Short mmCIF file of C-alpha atoms in Angstrom, two decimals:
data_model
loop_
_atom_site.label_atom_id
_atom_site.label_comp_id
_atom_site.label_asym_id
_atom_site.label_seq_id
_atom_site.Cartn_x
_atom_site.Cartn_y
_atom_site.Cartn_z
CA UNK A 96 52.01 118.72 83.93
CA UNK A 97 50.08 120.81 85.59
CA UNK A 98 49.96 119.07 88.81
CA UNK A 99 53.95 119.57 88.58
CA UNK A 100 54.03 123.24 88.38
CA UNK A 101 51.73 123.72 91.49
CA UNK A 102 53.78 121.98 93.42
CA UNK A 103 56.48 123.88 91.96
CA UNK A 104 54.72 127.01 92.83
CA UNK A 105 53.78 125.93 96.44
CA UNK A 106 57.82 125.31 97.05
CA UNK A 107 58.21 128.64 95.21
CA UNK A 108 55.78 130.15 98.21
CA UNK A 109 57.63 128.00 100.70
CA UNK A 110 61.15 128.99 99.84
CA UNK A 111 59.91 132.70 99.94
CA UNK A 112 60.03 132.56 103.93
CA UNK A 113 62.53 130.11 104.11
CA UNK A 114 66.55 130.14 104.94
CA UNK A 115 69.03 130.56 101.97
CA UNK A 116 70.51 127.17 102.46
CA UNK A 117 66.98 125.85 101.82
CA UNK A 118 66.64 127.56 99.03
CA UNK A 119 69.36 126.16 97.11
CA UNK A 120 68.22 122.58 98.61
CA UNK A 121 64.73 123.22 96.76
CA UNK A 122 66.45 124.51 94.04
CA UNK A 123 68.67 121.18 93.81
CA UNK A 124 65.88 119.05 94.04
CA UNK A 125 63.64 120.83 91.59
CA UNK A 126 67.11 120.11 89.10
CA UNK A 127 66.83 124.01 88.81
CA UNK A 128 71.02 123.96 89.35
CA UNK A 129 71.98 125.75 86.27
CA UNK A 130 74.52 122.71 84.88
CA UNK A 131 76.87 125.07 83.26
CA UNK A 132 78.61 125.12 87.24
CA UNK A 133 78.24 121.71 87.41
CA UNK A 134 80.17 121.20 84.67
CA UNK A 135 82.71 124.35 85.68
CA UNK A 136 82.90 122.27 89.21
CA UNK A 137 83.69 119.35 87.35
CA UNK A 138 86.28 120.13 85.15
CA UNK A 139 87.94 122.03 87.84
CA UNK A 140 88.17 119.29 90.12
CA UNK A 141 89.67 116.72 86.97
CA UNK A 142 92.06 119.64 86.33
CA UNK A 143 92.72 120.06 90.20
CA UNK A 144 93.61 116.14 90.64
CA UNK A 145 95.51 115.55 87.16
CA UNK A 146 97.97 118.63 87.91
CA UNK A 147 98.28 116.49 91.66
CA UNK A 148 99.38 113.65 89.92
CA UNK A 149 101.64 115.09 87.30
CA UNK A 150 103.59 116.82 89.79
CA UNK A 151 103.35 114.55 92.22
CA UNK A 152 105.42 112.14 89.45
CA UNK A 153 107.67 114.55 87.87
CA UNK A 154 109.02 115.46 91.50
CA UNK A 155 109.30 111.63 92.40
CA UNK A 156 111.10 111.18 89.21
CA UNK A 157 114.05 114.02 89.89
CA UNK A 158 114.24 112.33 93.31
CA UNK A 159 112.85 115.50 95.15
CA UNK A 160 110.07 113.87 96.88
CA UNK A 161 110.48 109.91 97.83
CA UNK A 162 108.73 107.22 95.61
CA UNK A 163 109.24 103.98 93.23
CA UNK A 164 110.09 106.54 90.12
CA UNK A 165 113.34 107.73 89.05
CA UNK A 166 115.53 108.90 86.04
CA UNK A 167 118.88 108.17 88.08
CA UNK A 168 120.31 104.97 86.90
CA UNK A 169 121.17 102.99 90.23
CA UNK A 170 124.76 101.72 90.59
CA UNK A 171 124.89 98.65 92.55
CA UNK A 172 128.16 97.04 93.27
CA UNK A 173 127.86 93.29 93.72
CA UNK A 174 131.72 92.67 94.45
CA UNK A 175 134.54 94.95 96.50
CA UNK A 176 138.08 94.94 94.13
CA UNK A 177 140.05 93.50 97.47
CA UNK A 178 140.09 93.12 101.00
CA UNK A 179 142.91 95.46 101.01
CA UNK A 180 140.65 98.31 99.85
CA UNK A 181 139.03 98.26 103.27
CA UNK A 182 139.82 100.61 106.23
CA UNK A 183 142.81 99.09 108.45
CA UNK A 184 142.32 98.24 112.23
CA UNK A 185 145.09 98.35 114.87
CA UNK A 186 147.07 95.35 115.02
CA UNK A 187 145.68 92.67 118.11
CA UNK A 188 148.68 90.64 117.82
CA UNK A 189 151.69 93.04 119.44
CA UNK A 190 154.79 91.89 119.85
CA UNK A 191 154.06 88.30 117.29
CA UNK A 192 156.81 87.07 115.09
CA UNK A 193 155.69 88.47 112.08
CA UNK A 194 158.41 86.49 109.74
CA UNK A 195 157.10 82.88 110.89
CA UNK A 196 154.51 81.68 107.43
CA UNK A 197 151.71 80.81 108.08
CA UNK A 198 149.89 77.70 106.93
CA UNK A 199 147.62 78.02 104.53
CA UNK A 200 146.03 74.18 104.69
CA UNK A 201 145.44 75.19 108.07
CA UNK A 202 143.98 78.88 107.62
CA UNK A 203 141.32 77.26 104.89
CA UNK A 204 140.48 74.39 107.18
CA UNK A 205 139.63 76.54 110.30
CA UNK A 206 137.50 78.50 107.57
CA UNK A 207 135.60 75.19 106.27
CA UNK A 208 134.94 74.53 109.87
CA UNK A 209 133.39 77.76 110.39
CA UNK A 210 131.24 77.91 107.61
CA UNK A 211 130.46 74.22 108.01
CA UNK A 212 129.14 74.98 111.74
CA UNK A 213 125.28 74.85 111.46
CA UNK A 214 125.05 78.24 113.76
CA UNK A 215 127.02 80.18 111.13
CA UNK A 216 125.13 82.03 108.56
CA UNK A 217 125.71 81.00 105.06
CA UNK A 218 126.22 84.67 104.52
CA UNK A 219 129.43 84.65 106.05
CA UNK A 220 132.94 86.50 104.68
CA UNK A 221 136.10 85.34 106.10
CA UNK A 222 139.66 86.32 105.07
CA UNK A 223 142.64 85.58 107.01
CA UNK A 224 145.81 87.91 105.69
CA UNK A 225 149.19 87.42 107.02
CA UNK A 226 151.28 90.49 108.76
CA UNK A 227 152.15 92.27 105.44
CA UNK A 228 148.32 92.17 104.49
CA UNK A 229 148.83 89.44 101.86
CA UNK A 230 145.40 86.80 102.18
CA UNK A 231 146.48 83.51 103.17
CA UNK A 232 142.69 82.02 103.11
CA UNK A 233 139.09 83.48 102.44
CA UNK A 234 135.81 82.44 101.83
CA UNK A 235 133.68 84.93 99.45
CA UNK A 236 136.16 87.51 100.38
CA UNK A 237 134.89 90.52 97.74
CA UNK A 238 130.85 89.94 98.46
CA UNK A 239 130.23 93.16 100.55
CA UNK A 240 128.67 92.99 103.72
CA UNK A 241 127.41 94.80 106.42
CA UNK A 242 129.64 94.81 109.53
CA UNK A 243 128.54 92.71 112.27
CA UNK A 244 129.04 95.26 114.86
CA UNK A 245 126.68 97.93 112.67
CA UNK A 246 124.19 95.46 112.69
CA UNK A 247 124.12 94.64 116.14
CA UNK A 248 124.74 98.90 117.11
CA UNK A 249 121.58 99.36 114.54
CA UNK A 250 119.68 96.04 116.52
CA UNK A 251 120.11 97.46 119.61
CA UNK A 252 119.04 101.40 119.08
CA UNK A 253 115.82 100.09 117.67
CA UNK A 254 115.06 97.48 120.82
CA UNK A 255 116.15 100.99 122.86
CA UNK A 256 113.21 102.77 121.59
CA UNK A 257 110.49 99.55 121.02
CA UNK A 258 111.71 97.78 124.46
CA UNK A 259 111.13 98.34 128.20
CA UNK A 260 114.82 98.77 129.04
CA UNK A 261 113.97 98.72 133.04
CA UNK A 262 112.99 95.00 132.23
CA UNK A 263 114.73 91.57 132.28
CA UNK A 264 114.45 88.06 130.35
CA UNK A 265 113.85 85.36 132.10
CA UNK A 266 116.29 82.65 130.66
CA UNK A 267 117.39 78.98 131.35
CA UNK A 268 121.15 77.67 131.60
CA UNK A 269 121.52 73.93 131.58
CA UNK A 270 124.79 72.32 132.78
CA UNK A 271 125.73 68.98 130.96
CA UNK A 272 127.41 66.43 132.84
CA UNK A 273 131.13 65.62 131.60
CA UNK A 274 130.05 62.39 130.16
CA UNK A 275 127.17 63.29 128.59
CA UNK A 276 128.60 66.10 126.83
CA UNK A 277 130.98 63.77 125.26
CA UNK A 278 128.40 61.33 124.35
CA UNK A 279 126.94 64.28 122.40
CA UNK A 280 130.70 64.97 120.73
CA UNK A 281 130.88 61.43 119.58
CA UNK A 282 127.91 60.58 117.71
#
């Protein structure tokens, strides 16, 4: 015990002389720290990080700052009530007959085909409507979609900004000979 306090009292006698910062460094070390700000420190910093938290949550849950929480209840719609519903483009085919039927064995087998072709997404919509907008054929004609030309207007702003536009792709064209591209057709 003794031995204890005279070092005590030789960094008592050192601290005199030295810096403020060492002081409190001596004072750490010696456990001399009074605990009651320890404990103040503490507390302040559990209060500090809770109060983070909590309003970190409540504003992600009244959608004010982004996040997985939220009391809105989502509406997702999983079908479109028609075709019909959709906005109307200018007509492509001026000056058609617009009294002559048309087939609709025909209409739904130029759809199989499509969907049937192997480069064709099997997320595909098709609907083929007559001149008075009634639908002749369709395949999964009220799953919504993205348009094709968003897609590729949304594809090609981002390749804008992560590609070199001043560059090129090198790419191959092969030309098949007349026969063998038939050979190809018939097996």
């Amino acid at each position: 015990m003794e031995s204890g306090k005279g070092s005590n009292d030789a960094l008592n006698t050192l601290n005199a002389s030295a810096p403020k910062s060492s002081k409190y460094a001596a004072m750490v070390l010696r456990s001399q720290y009074p605990s009651r700000w320890r404990f103040l420190i503490a507390f302040v910093a559990v209060v500090v990080s809770a109060s983070v938290m909590f309003t970190y949550a409540a504003l992600d849950a009244y959608d004010i700052l982004p996040g997985p929480l939220t009391f809105k209840t989502q509406h997702i719609s999983s079908t479109v009530s028609s075709p019909r519903a959709l906005l109307r483009a200018q007509s492509l085919a001026k000056g058609a007959s617009y009294g002559k039927p048309i087939n609709r064995e025909q209409s739904q087998k130029l759809i199989d085909a499509l969907i049937a072709d192997p480069s064709i997404s099997d997320n595909t919509s098709v609907v083929i409507m007559d001149a008075n907008g009634s639908v002749i054929a369709s395949h999964e004609a009220n799953t919504p979609r993205e348009p094709a030309s968003t897609l590729k207007t949304l594809t090609a702003a981002v390749a804008s900004r992560t590609l070199d536009m001043g560059s090129t792709l090198d790419t191959q064209v092969f030309l098949l000979p007349k026969s063998a591209k038939n050979s190809e057709q018939s097996s």
